[in-house]
Short mmCIF file of C-alpha atoms and ligand atoms in Angstrom, two decimals:
data_model
loop_
_atom_site.label_atom_id
_atom_site.label_comp_id
_atom_site.label_asym_id
_atom_site.label_seq_id
_atom_site.Cartn_x
_atom_site.Cartn_y
_atom_site.Cartn_z
CA MET A 1 -112.40 157.00 124.45
CA GLN A 2 -114.06 158.46 121.67
CA TRP A 3 -112.32 157.45 118.84
CA ASN A 4 -110.90 160.68 117.02
CA TYR A 5 -109.99 160.76 113.33
CA ASP A 6 -106.64 159.13 113.28
CA ASP A 7 -108.36 156.43 115.51
CA PHE A 8 -110.27 155.95 112.53
CA THR A 9 -108.14 155.74 110.09
CA ARG A 10 -105.63 152.81 111.46
CA ALA A 11 -108.79 150.48 111.88
CA PHE A 12 -109.47 151.70 108.41
CA PHE A 13 -105.97 150.69 107.07
CA GLU A 14 -106.45 147.15 108.89
CA LEU A 15 -109.42 146.23 107.33
CA THR A 16 -108.77 147.76 104.13
CA LYS A 17 -105.01 148.07 103.87
CA ILE A 18 -105.77 151.91 102.73
CA ASP A 19 -103.63 154.18 104.12
CA LEU A 20 -105.98 157.84 104.44
CA SER A 21 -103.00 159.31 106.34
CA CYS A 22 -101.37 159.38 103.19
CA TYR A 23 -104.22 161.80 101.58
CA LYS A 24 -104.36 165.21 102.67
CA GLU A 25 -105.87 165.49 105.85
CA ARG A 26 -108.65 168.32 105.73
CA GLN A 27 -109.48 167.29 102.34
CA MET A 28 -110.26 163.43 102.96
CA LYS A 29 -111.84 164.30 106.75
CA ARG A 30 -114.39 166.88 105.73
CA ARG A 31 -115.71 163.69 102.91
CA ILE A 32 -115.82 161.65 106.00
CA ASP A 33 -117.34 163.50 108.52
CA SER A 34 -120.40 164.98 105.94
CA LEU A 35 -121.03 160.57 105.01
CA ILE A 36 -120.95 160.04 108.68
CA ASN A 37 -123.43 162.26 109.65
CA ARG A 38 -125.67 161.75 106.46
CA HIS A 39 -126.01 158.03 107.56
CA ASN A 40 -127.15 159.31 111.37
CA TYR A 41 -123.60 158.42 113.06
CA LYS A 42 -122.13 159.87 115.79
CA HIS A 43 -119.17 158.71 116.20
CA TYR A 44 -116.05 157.34 114.50
CA GLU A 45 -116.05 154.00 115.96
CA ASP A 46 -119.72 153.86 115.75
CA TYR A 47 -119.46 154.56 111.38
CA TYR A 48 -116.39 151.91 111.54
CA ARG A 49 -117.77 149.04 112.71
CA ALA A 50 -121.00 149.04 110.65
CA LEU A 51 -118.85 148.93 107.66
CA VAL A 52 -117.02 145.76 109.15
CA THR A 53 -120.74 143.73 109.51
CA ASP A 54 -121.99 145.71 105.98
CA LYS A 55 -120.17 144.87 102.48
CA VAL A 56 -122.17 146.78 100.87
CA MET A 57 -121.37 150.41 103.34
CA LEU A 58 -118.04 149.67 102.34
CA THR A 59 -117.71 149.33 99.46
CA THR A 60 -120.24 152.56 98.46
CA PHE A 61 -117.74 153.72 101.43
CA ILE A 62 -114.67 153.31 99.34
CA ASP A 63 -116.30 154.52 96.17
CA TYR A 64 -117.52 157.80 97.79
CA ILE A 65 -113.70 158.37 99.04
CA THR A 66 -112.25 157.62 96.27
CA ILE A 67 -113.78 160.48 93.72
CA ASN A 68 -113.73 158.81 90.76
CA VAL A 69 -114.26 160.98 88.11
CA SER A 70 -113.46 160.38 84.94
CA GLU A 71 -114.12 160.96 80.94
CA PHE A 72 -112.26 160.57 77.76
CA TYR A 73 -109.63 162.39 76.16
CA ARG A 74 -110.06 164.70 79.46
CA ASN A 75 -108.36 167.87 79.02
CA SER A 76 -108.00 167.36 75.11
CA ASN A 77 -105.08 169.89 74.81
CA GLN A 78 -103.22 167.27 76.67
CA TRP A 79 -103.52 164.34 75.15
CA ASP A 80 -103.29 166.73 71.47
CA THR A 81 -99.49 166.90 72.92
CA LEU A 82 -99.58 163.33 73.52
CA LYS A 83 -100.20 162.17 70.01
CA SER A 84 -98.13 164.98 68.44
CA ASP A 85 -95.77 165.09 69.97
CA ILE A 86 -95.28 162.19 72.96
CA ILE A 87 -95.87 159.69 71.43
CA PRO A 88 -93.53 159.88 68.22
CA MET A 89 -91.06 160.74 70.15
CA LEU A 90 -91.21 157.71 72.32
CA LEU A 91 -91.85 155.50 68.62
CA GLU A 92 -88.27 157.01 67.47
CA LYS A 93 -86.76 155.02 69.87
CA HIS A 94 -89.36 152.08 70.34
CA ASP A 95 -91.27 150.07 67.85
CA SER A 96 -93.40 148.42 70.45
CA LEU A 97 -94.42 149.96 74.44
CA LYS A 98 -95.91 149.53 77.10
CA ILE A 99 -97.81 151.93 79.34
CA TRP A 100 -98.96 152.44 81.98
CA SER A 101 -102.36 153.82 83.45
CA ALA A 102 -102.27 154.42 87.13
CA ALA A 103 -105.84 155.38 88.65
CA CYS A 104 -107.64 154.94 85.73
CA SER A 105 -111.30 154.63 87.54
CA THR A 106 -114.02 153.27 85.03
CA GLY A 107 -111.17 153.15 81.71
CA GLU A 108 -112.10 156.39 80.18
CA GLU A 109 -108.32 156.96 80.27
CA PRO A 110 -106.87 154.10 79.23
CA TYR A 111 -109.15 153.39 76.63
CA SER A 112 -109.14 157.44 74.79
CA LEU A 113 -105.03 155.30 74.86
CA ALA A 114 -105.04 152.52 73.13
CA MET A 115 -107.87 154.51 70.69
CA VAL A 116 -104.95 157.23 69.98
CA LEU A 117 -102.02 154.49 69.69
CA GLN A 118 -104.34 152.23 66.68
CA ASP A 119 -103.54 155.57 64.40
CA PHE A 120 -99.64 154.96 65.68
CA LEU A 121 -99.11 151.43 65.28
CA PRO A 122 -101.00 147.96 65.62
CA LEU A 123 -102.37 147.22 69.05
CA ASN A 124 -100.37 144.45 69.06
CA ARG A 125 -97.58 145.84 70.42
CA VAL A 126 -98.71 147.53 73.05
CA LYS A 127 -99.30 146.91 76.10
CA ILE A 128 -101.54 148.74 78.19
CA ILE A 129 -101.87 148.31 82.17
CA ALA A 130 -104.85 149.98 83.87
CA THR A 131 -105.11 150.10 87.62
CA ASP A 132 -107.57 151.24 90.02
CA ILE A 133 -107.91 150.92 94.10
CA ASP A 134 -111.30 150.26 93.62
CA ARG A 135 -112.70 146.86 92.88
CA GLU A 136 -116.29 149.03 91.77
CA VAL A 137 -114.90 151.04 88.61
CA LEU A 138 -112.94 148.09 87.30
CA ARG A 139 -115.59 146.34 87.32
CA LYS A 140 -117.59 149.07 85.25
CA ALA A 141 -113.80 149.66 83.25
CA LYS A 142 -113.98 145.87 82.01
CA GLU A 143 -117.46 146.44 80.64
CA GLY A 144 -116.80 149.40 78.73
CA ILE A 145 -120.28 151.58 78.68
CA TYR A 146 -120.81 154.81 79.51
CA LEU A 147 -122.83 157.02 78.80
CA GLU A 148 -123.05 160.76 76.51
CA LYS A 149 -121.35 163.27 79.11
CA ALA A 150 -117.90 160.79 79.43
CA LEU A 151 -117.84 160.94 75.71
CA GLN A 152 -117.61 164.68 76.16
CA SER A 153 -114.66 165.68 75.24
CA LEU A 154 -113.96 163.10 72.53
CA PRO A 155 -113.32 164.29 68.84
CA LYS A 156 -116.10 162.72 66.92
CA SER A 157 -114.09 160.60 64.84
CA TYR A 158 -113.37 158.96 67.72
CA ILE A 159 -117.17 158.70 68.45
CA ASP A 160 -117.78 157.41 65.50
CA ARG A 161 -114.56 155.28 65.23
CA TYR A 162 -115.65 153.26 68.52
CA PHE A 163 -118.52 153.33 69.83
CA THR A 164 -121.97 151.10 69.38
CA VAL A 165 -125.23 153.46 70.68
CA LYS A 166 -127.49 151.90 72.02
CA ASP A 167 -130.52 153.39 73.51
CA ASP A 168 -128.60 156.63 74.93
CA LEU A 169 -125.44 154.66 76.18
CA TYR A 170 -121.92 154.20 73.85
CA ILE A 171 -120.58 151.27 74.16
CA ILE A 172 -117.77 150.83 73.71
CA ASP A 173 -115.62 148.29 70.61
CA GLU A 174 -114.61 144.73 71.61
CA ASN A 175 -110.78 145.68 69.84
CA ILE A 176 -110.05 148.51 71.83
CA LYS A 177 -111.63 146.83 75.16
CA LYS A 178 -109.22 143.60 74.80
CA ASN A 179 -105.99 145.72 74.40
CA VAL A 180 -107.16 147.25 78.44
CA GLU A 181 -106.02 144.77 80.35
CA PHE A 182 -107.49 145.82 83.70
CA ARG A 183 -106.19 144.80 87.42
CA GLN A 184 -106.97 145.72 90.65
CA HIS A 185 -103.60 147.84 92.18
CA ASN A 186 -102.66 150.40 95.24
CA LEU A 187 -100.41 152.66 94.54
CA LEU A 188 -99.74 153.45 98.20
CA MET A 189 -98.10 149.39 98.29
CA ASP A 190 -98.60 147.55 96.09
CA PRO A 191 -95.06 146.72 93.72
CA TYR A 192 -95.72 148.77 90.65
CA PRO A 193 -95.06 147.67 86.85
CA LYS A 194 -91.71 148.01 85.59
CA GLY A 195 -90.37 148.93 82.26
CA CYS A 196 -92.83 151.36 81.09
CA HIS A 197 -92.63 153.30 78.56
CA LEU A 198 -95.17 155.62 79.45
CA ILE A 199 -97.43 156.09 82.56
CA ILE A 200 -100.39 158.38 82.71
CA CYS A 201 -101.04 159.39 86.80
CA ARG A 202 -103.68 161.90 86.69
CA ASN A 203 -105.78 163.69 88.96
CA VAL A 204 -105.26 161.40 91.92
CA LEU A 205 -101.75 162.99 92.58
CA ILE A 206 -103.57 166.17 93.71
CA TYR A 207 -105.82 164.19 96.62
CA PHE A 208 -102.29 162.63 98.89
CA THR A 209 -100.08 164.61 101.05
CA GLU A 210 -96.90 166.45 100.15
CA GLU A 211 -94.64 163.47 101.67
CA THR A 212 -96.54 160.84 100.08
CA LYS A 213 -96.41 162.04 96.38
CA ASN A 214 -92.51 162.52 96.69
CA GLN A 215 -92.21 158.78 97.39
CA LEU A 216 -94.82 157.90 94.07
CA TYR A 217 -92.63 160.82 92.12
CA LEU A 218 -89.01 157.99 92.78
CA LYS A 219 -91.54 155.00 92.41
CA PHE A 220 -92.65 156.14 89.25
CA ARG A 221 -89.38 156.69 88.32
CA GLU A 222 -88.46 153.06 88.65
CA SER A 223 -90.72 151.77 86.76
CA LEU A 224 -90.22 154.55 83.73
CA GLU A 225 -87.35 152.59 81.28
CA SER A 226 -84.64 155.61 80.82
CA ASN A 227 -85.93 157.90 78.74
CA GLY A 228 -89.89 156.90 79.43
CA VAL A 229 -92.77 159.89 80.03
CA LEU A 230 -94.42 160.33 83.09
CA PHE A 231 -97.73 161.87 82.07
CA VAL A 232 -99.95 164.12 85.27
CA GLY A 233 -102.56 165.63 85.69
CA SER A 234 -103.89 169.62 85.07
CA THR A 235 -103.39 170.95 88.25
CA GLU A 236 -100.69 168.30 89.23
CA HIS A 237 -97.58 170.32 87.71
CA ILE A 238 -94.52 168.40 89.53
CA ILE A 239 -92.22 172.08 90.83
CA PHE A 240 -89.01 170.17 90.96
CA PRO A 241 -88.69 167.18 88.31
CA GLN A 242 -85.00 167.63 89.02
CA LYS A 243 -85.02 166.27 91.96
CA TYR A 244 -86.81 162.79 91.33
CA GLY A 245 -85.11 162.36 88.20
CA PHE A 246 -87.42 164.26 85.45
CA GLU A 247 -87.01 166.74 83.29
CA SER A 248 -89.83 168.35 82.09
CA VAL A 249 -90.48 168.44 78.52
CA ARG A 250 -93.66 169.19 77.79
CA THR A 251 -96.44 170.95 80.24
CA PHE A 252 -97.70 168.28 82.16
CA PHE A 253 -95.04 165.88 80.20
CA TYR A 254 -92.11 164.60 82.52
CA LYS A 255 -89.32 162.72 81.17
CA LYS A 256 -87.03 160.52 83.10
CA ILE A 257 -83.76 161.10 83.18
CA GLN A 258 -81.10 158.94 81.44
CA GLU A 259 -78.96 157.40 83.96
CA GLU A 260 -75.46 157.49 83.85
C1 LIG B 301 -110.49 161.65 89.91
S1 LIG B 301 -110.02 159.47 89.50
C2 LIG B 301 -109.08 160.00 88.46
C3 LIG B 301 -108.67 159.40 86.92
C4 LIG B 301 -108.63 158.93 85.69
N1 LIG B 301 -107.11 158.78 85.15
C5 LIG B 301 -108.34 160.46 85.53
O1 LIG B 301 -107.51 160.91 85.03
O2 LIG B 301 -109.11 160.81 84.62
C6 LIG B 301 -108.70 159.10 90.69
C7 LIG B 301 -108.78 157.99 90.54
O3 LIG B 301 -107.77 157.54 91.92
C8 LIG B 301 -108.40 156.51 92.59
N2 LIG B 301 -107.18 155.74 93.63
C9 LIG B 301 -107.90 156.99 94.91
N3 LIG B 301 -106.86 155.95 95.71
C10 LIG B 301 -105.69 155.14 95.20
C11 LIG B 301 -104.63 154.74 95.44
N4 LIG B 301 -104.68 154.44 96.75
N5 LIG B 301 -103.91 153.91 94.12
C12 LIG B 301 -104.60 153.40 93.66
N6 LIG B 301 -105.32 154.58 92.67
C13 LIG B 301 -106.18 155.46 93.47
C14 LIG B 301 -109.86 156.54 92.54
O4 LIG B 301 -110.16 154.89 92.68
C15 LIG B 301 -109.77 156.90 91.49
O5 LIG B 301 -110.42 155.76 90.10
#
């Protein structure tokens, strides 16, 4: 019998430990079907066999389904709020910070963080862990070389301070780079870092099913210190934050409610 989408996702999970059934099906299936067509495969099973034998094809496929678009200082208003309200609030209580940038893609988000934090405290008092499921984006993140369009929302003062331009490429300052620790991490199955004061997880939750999202909010809560903050993307409002032990402190920022 011919494989259906569920057969493909089950086999793909065995192969990669990426559980496609946690992603919204309509969207993911449409993307996968169109890729299979483009590569001239007729059935899920043929395509899967090709992924098993061809490493390059598998990497390209993972890169394609994970959707890696990112940008420095993406949705600048929210970064301004982070700077004016959230970081000062965290520093009232802590003199060093542990921060996790989850699903960081090619590094624009954790590097933006390091730049912003540099104005508040020496970076040796900040630990920034940046993770993503996709090894290829992490490789690019570690390189720290960007096209101009990735910097379009970043205030000019940061560009002047933290980049060198060479042949139209923007190379990030070593000092910023060495303060971000990149690791591969699957939000759906790997253990989460503990003791975080701030977690930034933006523009990935939208791809997950409601059920998966609900589980991830609870896991983020576990990762945070009391009063720690979760910063989400601009289409990722949490409807009833109390349900997961959070309260909204600003739009897109949720504080872990103190445990009794
Ligand atoms: C659209 S990018 C968001 C990048 C950045 N956070 C931003 O907002 O600009 C989504 C990222 O989520 C990552 N991702 C998708 N599924 C994941 C998973 N299960 N665990 C960890 N990262 C995942 C993708 O590889 C991709 O780099």
